[in-house]
Amino acid sequence: GIYSTNPATFKFTLQTTVSVPTKNLIIAIKNKNGKRFDFSVAGNVTLAGTQSYTRKKTLPVGQYTYWIAYYRAYLGWTNLSPVKSFQLQ
């Protein structure tokens, strides 16, 4: 996994060939015990073309997995691949 220090920096790029209106775009994070530390990246955003994001979050020291997810009204949550992991020292 990746080793990081606080605050952890999350950088990702989304690419789509269709327009996807969302209510919430998040970084979903959980530690090795399953505790969640999710946080919002953008609200009421339409995913289209190529969009890049960089966000920082302070977390307790430990091991984590994370992935990107978005919420669409009436359709619920969609989790995007890949799921990645890191250790915070």
mmCIF file with all atom_site columns, C-alpha atoms in Angstrom:
data_model
loop_
_atom_site.group_PDB
_atom_site.id
_atom_site.type_symbol
_atom_site.label_atom_id
_atom_site.label_alt_id
_atom_site.label_comp_id
_atom_site.label_asym_id
_atom_site.label_entity_id
_atom_site.label_seq_id
_atom_site.pdbx_PDB_ins_code
_atom_site.Cartn_x
_atom_site.Cartn_y
_atom_site.Cartn_z
_atom_site.occupancy
_atom_site.B_iso_or_equiv
_atom_site.pdbx_formal_charge
_atom_site.auth_seq_id
_atom_site.auth_comp_id
_atom_site.auth_asym_id
_atom_site.auth_atom_id
_atom_site.pdbx_PDB_model_num
ATOM 1  C CA . GLY A 1 1  ? 0.000   0.000  0.000   1.00 0.00 ? 1  GLY A CA 1
ATOM 2  C CA . ILE A 1 2  ? 0.867   3.636  -0.117  1.00 0.00 ? 2  ILE A CA 1
ATOM 3  C CA . TYR A 1 3  ? 2.337   5.294  2.974   1.00 0.00 ? 3  TYR A CA 1
ATOM 4  C CA . SER A 1 4  ? 1.117   8.761  3.781   1.00 0.00 ? 4  SER A CA 1
ATOM 5  C CA . THR A 1 5  ? 1.181   11.444 6.459   1.00 0.00 ? 5  THR A CA 1
ATOM 6  C CA . ASN A 1 6  ? -1.597  13.787 7.611   1.00 0.00 ? 6  ASN A CA 1
ATOM 7  C CA . PRO A 1 7  ? -3.444  15.273 6.013   1.00 0.00 ? 7  PRO A CA 1
ATOM 8  C CA . ALA A 1 8  ? -3.874  12.474 3.448   1.00 0.00 ? 8  ALA A CA 1
ATOM 9  C CA . THR A 1 9  ? -4.143  13.780 -0.128  1.00 0.00 ? 9  THR A CA 1
ATOM 10 C CA . PHE A 1 10 ? -6.593  12.135 -2.525  1.00 0.00 ? 10 PHE A CA 1
ATOM 11 C CA . LYS A 1 11 ? -6.200  12.836 -6.259  1.00 0.00 ? 11 LYS A CA 1
ATOM 12 C CA . PHE A 1 12 ? -8.399  11.248 -8.887  1.00 0.00 ? 12 PHE A CA 1
ATOM 13 C CA . THR A 1 13 ? -9.718  11.782 -12.396 1.00 0.00 ? 13 THR A CA 1
ATOM 14 C CA . LEU A 1 14 ? -13.129 10.647 -13.648 1.00 0.00 ? 14 LEU A CA 1
ATOM 15 C CA . GLN A 1 15 ? -13.828 10.061 -17.328 1.00 0.00 ? 15 GLN A CA 1
ATOM 16 C CA . THR A 1 16 ? -17.210 9.361  -18.873 1.00 0.00 ? 16 THR A CA 1
ATOM 17 C CA . THR A 1 17 ? -18.718 9.480  -22.344 1.00 0.00 ? 17 THR A CA 1
ATOM 18 C CA . VAL A 1 18 ? -22.201 10.214 -20.990 1.00 0.00 ? 18 VAL A CA 1
ATOM 19 C CA . SER A 1 19 ? -23.559 12.907 -18.711 1.00 0.00 ? 19 SER A CA 1
ATOM 20 C CA . VAL A 1 20 ? -24.236 11.607 -15.174 1.00 0.00 ? 20 VAL A CA 1
ATOM 21 C CA . PRO A 1 21 ? -26.104 14.006 -12.841 1.00 0.00 ? 21 PRO A CA 1
ATOM 22 C CA . THR A 1 22 ? -25.312 13.228 -9.206  1.00 0.00 ? 22 THR A CA 1
ATOM 23 C CA . LYS A 1 23 ? -26.486 14.507 -5.835  1.00 0.00 ? 23 LYS A CA 1
ATOM 24 C CA . ASN A 1 24 ? -23.175 13.757 -4.113  1.00 0.00 ? 24 ASN A CA 1
ATOM 25 C CA . LEU A 1 25 ? -19.668 12.663 -5.123  1.00 0.00 ? 25 LEU A CA 1
ATOM 26 C CA . ILE A 1 26 ? -17.650 11.232 -2.229  1.00 0.00 ? 26 ILE A CA 1
ATOM 27 C CA . ILE A 1 27 ? -14.411 9.585  -1.273  1.00 0.00 ? 27 ILE A CA 1
ATOM 28 C CA . ALA A 1 28 ? -15.486 6.502  0.677   1.00 0.00 ? 28 ALA A CA 1
ATOM 29 C CA . ILE A 1 29 ? -12.884 5.532  3.283   1.00 0.00 ? 29 ILE A CA 1
ATOM 30 C CA . LYS A 1 30 ? -12.843 2.780  5.882   1.00 0.00 ? 30 LYS A CA 1
ATOM 31 C CA . ASN A 1 31 ? -10.194 1.612  8.307   1.00 0.00 ? 31 ASN A CA 1
ATOM 32 C CA . LYS A 1 32 ? -9.203  -2.015 8.894   1.00 0.00 ? 32 LYS A CA 1
ATOM 33 C CA . ASN A 1 33 ? -11.929 -2.315 11.575  1.00 0.00 ? 33 ASN A CA 1
ATOM 34 C CA . GLY A 1 34 ? -14.632 -1.132 9.165   1.00 0.00 ? 34 GLY A CA 1
ATOM 35 C CA . LYS A 1 35 ? -15.129 2.363  10.637  1.00 0.00 ? 35 LYS A CA 1
ATOM 36 C CA . ARG A 1 36 ? -16.108 4.832  7.895   1.00 0.00 ? 36 ARG A CA 1
ATOM 37 C CA . PHE A 1 37 ? -14.503 8.217  7.267   1.00 0.00 ? 37 PHE A CA 1
ATOM 38 C CA . ASP A 1 38 ? -16.349 9.152  4.047   1.00 0.00 ? 38 ASP A CA 1
ATOM 39 C CA . PHE A 1 39 ? -16.330 12.771 2.941   1.00 0.00 ? 39 PHE A CA 1
ATOM 40 C CA . SER A 1 40 ? -18.010 14.766 0.213   1.00 0.00 ? 40 SER A CA 1
ATOM 41 C CA . VAL A 1 41 ? -16.035 15.995 -2.785  1.00 0.00 ? 41 VAL A CA 1
ATOM 42 C CA . ALA A 1 42 ? -18.863 17.807 -4.571  1.00 0.00 ? 42 ALA A CA 1
ATOM 43 C CA . GLY A 1 43 ? -22.621 18.143 -4.267  1.00 0.00 ? 43 GLY A CA 1
ATOM 44 C CA . ASN A 1 44 ? -25.075 18.369 -7.162  1.00 0.00 ? 44 ASN A CA 1
ATOM 45 C CA . VAL A 1 45 ? -22.397 17.856 -9.803  1.00 0.00 ? 45 VAL A CA 1
ATOM 46 C CA . THR A 1 46 ? -22.849 16.445 -13.297 1.00 0.00 ? 46 THR A CA 1
ATOM 47 C CA . LEU A 1 47 ? -20.082 14.049 -14.256 1.00 0.00 ? 47 LEU A CA 1
ATOM 48 C CA . ALA A 1 48 ? -19.207 14.567 -17.918 1.00 0.00 ? 48 ALA A CA 1
ATOM 49 C CA . GLY A 1 49 ? -16.054 14.231 -19.981 1.00 0.00 ? 49 GLY A CA 1
ATOM 50 C CA . THR A 1 50 ? -12.896 14.347 -17.861 1.00 0.00 ? 50 THR A CA 1
ATOM 51 C CA . GLN A 1 51 ? -12.883 15.900 -14.392 1.00 0.00 ? 51 GLN A CA 1
ATOM 52 C CA . SER A 1 52 ? -10.011 15.917 -11.901 1.00 0.00 ? 52 SER A CA 1
ATOM 53 C CA . TYR A 1 53 ? -10.237 16.437 -8.155  1.00 0.00 ? 53 TYR A CA 1
ATOM 54 C CA . THR A 1 54 ? -7.780  16.838 -5.285  1.00 0.00 ? 54 THR A CA 1
ATOM 55 C CA . ARG A 1 55 ? -8.943  16.771 -1.683  1.00 0.00 ? 55 ARG A CA 1
ATOM 56 C CA . LYS A 1 56 ? -7.221  16.459 1.709   1.00 0.00 ? 56 LYS A CA 1
ATOM 57 C CA . LYS A 1 57 ? -8.465  14.873 4.917   1.00 0.00 ? 57 LYS A CA 1
ATOM 58 C CA . THR A 1 58 ? -6.879  14.375 8.323   1.00 0.00 ? 58 THR A CA 1
ATOM 59 C CA . LEU A 1 59 ? -7.367  10.827 9.595   1.00 0.00 ? 59 LEU A CA 1
ATOM 60 C CA . PRO A 1 60 ? -6.181  8.828  12.618  1.00 0.00 ? 60 PRO A CA 1
ATOM 61 C CA . VAL A 1 61 ? -3.015  6.770  12.102  1.00 0.00 ? 61 VAL A CA 1
ATOM 62 C CA . GLY A 1 62 ? -3.884  3.367  10.621  1.00 0.00 ? 62 GLY A CA 1
ATOM 63 C CA . GLN A 1 63 ? -4.608  1.250  7.561   1.00 0.00 ? 63 GLN A CA 1
ATOM 64 C CA . TYR A 1 64 ? -7.362  2.268  5.142   1.00 0.00 ? 64 TYR A CA 1
ATOM 65 C CA . THR A 1 65 ? -9.126  1.331  1.934   1.00 0.00 ? 65 THR A CA 1
ATOM 66 C CA . TYR A 1 66 ? -10.851 3.926  -0.211  1.00 0.00 ? 66 TYR A CA 1
ATOM 67 C CA . TRP A 1 67 ? -12.834 4.342  -3.415  1.00 0.00 ? 67 TRP A CA 1
ATOM 68 C CA . ILE A 1 68 ? -14.882 6.952  -5.207  1.00 0.00 ? 68 ILE A CA 1
ATOM 69 C CA . ALA A 1 69 ? -18.680 6.781  -5.135  1.00 0.00 ? 69 ALA A CA 1
ATOM 70 C CA . TYR A 1 70 ? -21.580 8.921  -6.237  1.00 0.00 ? 70 TYR A CA 1
ATOM 71 C CA . TYR A 1 71 ? -25.259 9.148  -5.325  1.00 0.00 ? 71 TYR A CA 1
ATOM 72 C CA . ARG A 1 72 ? -28.085 9.588  -7.833  1.00 0.00 ? 72 ARG A CA 1
ATOM 73 C CA . ALA A 1 73 ? -31.662 10.304 -6.786  1.00 0.00 ? 73 ALA A CA 1
ATOM 74 C CA . TYR A 1 74 ? -33.919 7.240  -7.085  1.00 0.00 ? 74 TYR A CA 1
ATOM 75 C CA . LEU A 1 75 ? -30.936 5.057  -8.120  1.00 0.00 ? 75 LEU A CA 1
ATOM 76 C CA . GLY A 1 76 ? -28.799 5.121  -4.953  1.00 0.00 ? 76 GLY A CA 1
ATOM 77 C CA . TRP A 1 77 ? -25.054 4.757  -4.611  1.00 0.00 ? 77 TRP A CA 1
ATOM 78 C CA . THR A 1 78 ? -22.628 3.657  -7.314  1.00 0.00 ? 78 THR A CA 1
ATOM 79 C CA . ASN A 1 79 ? -19.141 2.572  -6.219  1.00 0.00 ? 79 ASN A CA 1
ATOM 80 C CA . LEU A 1 80 ? -16.360 3.103  -8.736  1.00 0.00 ? 80 LEU A CA 1
ATOM 81 C CA . SER A 1 81 ? -13.283 0.930  -9.198  1.00 0.00 ? 81 SER A CA 1
ATOM 82 C CA . PRO A 1 82 ? -10.567 0.560  -8.250  1.00 0.00 ? 82 PRO A CA 1
ATOM 83 C CA . VAL A 1 83 ? -10.575 0.176  -4.467  1.00 0.00 ? 83 VAL A CA 1
ATOM 84 C CA . LYS A 1 84 ? -7.165  1.292  -3.193  1.00 0.00 ? 84 LYS A CA 1
ATOM 85 C CA . SER A 1 85 ? -5.401  1.043  0.149   1.00 0.00 ? 85 SER A CA 1
ATOM 86 C CA . PHE A 1 86 ? -2.895  3.066  2.135   1.00 0.00 ? 86 PHE A CA 1
ATOM 87 C CA . GLN A 1 87 ? -1.333  3.268  5.556   1.00 0.00 ? 87 GLN A CA 1
ATOM 88 C CA . LEU A 1 88 ? -1.214  6.525  7.476   1.00 0.00 ? 88 LEU A CA 1
ATOM 89 C CA . GLN A 1 89 ? 1.753   7.037  9.764   1.00 0.00 ? 89 GLN A CA 1
#
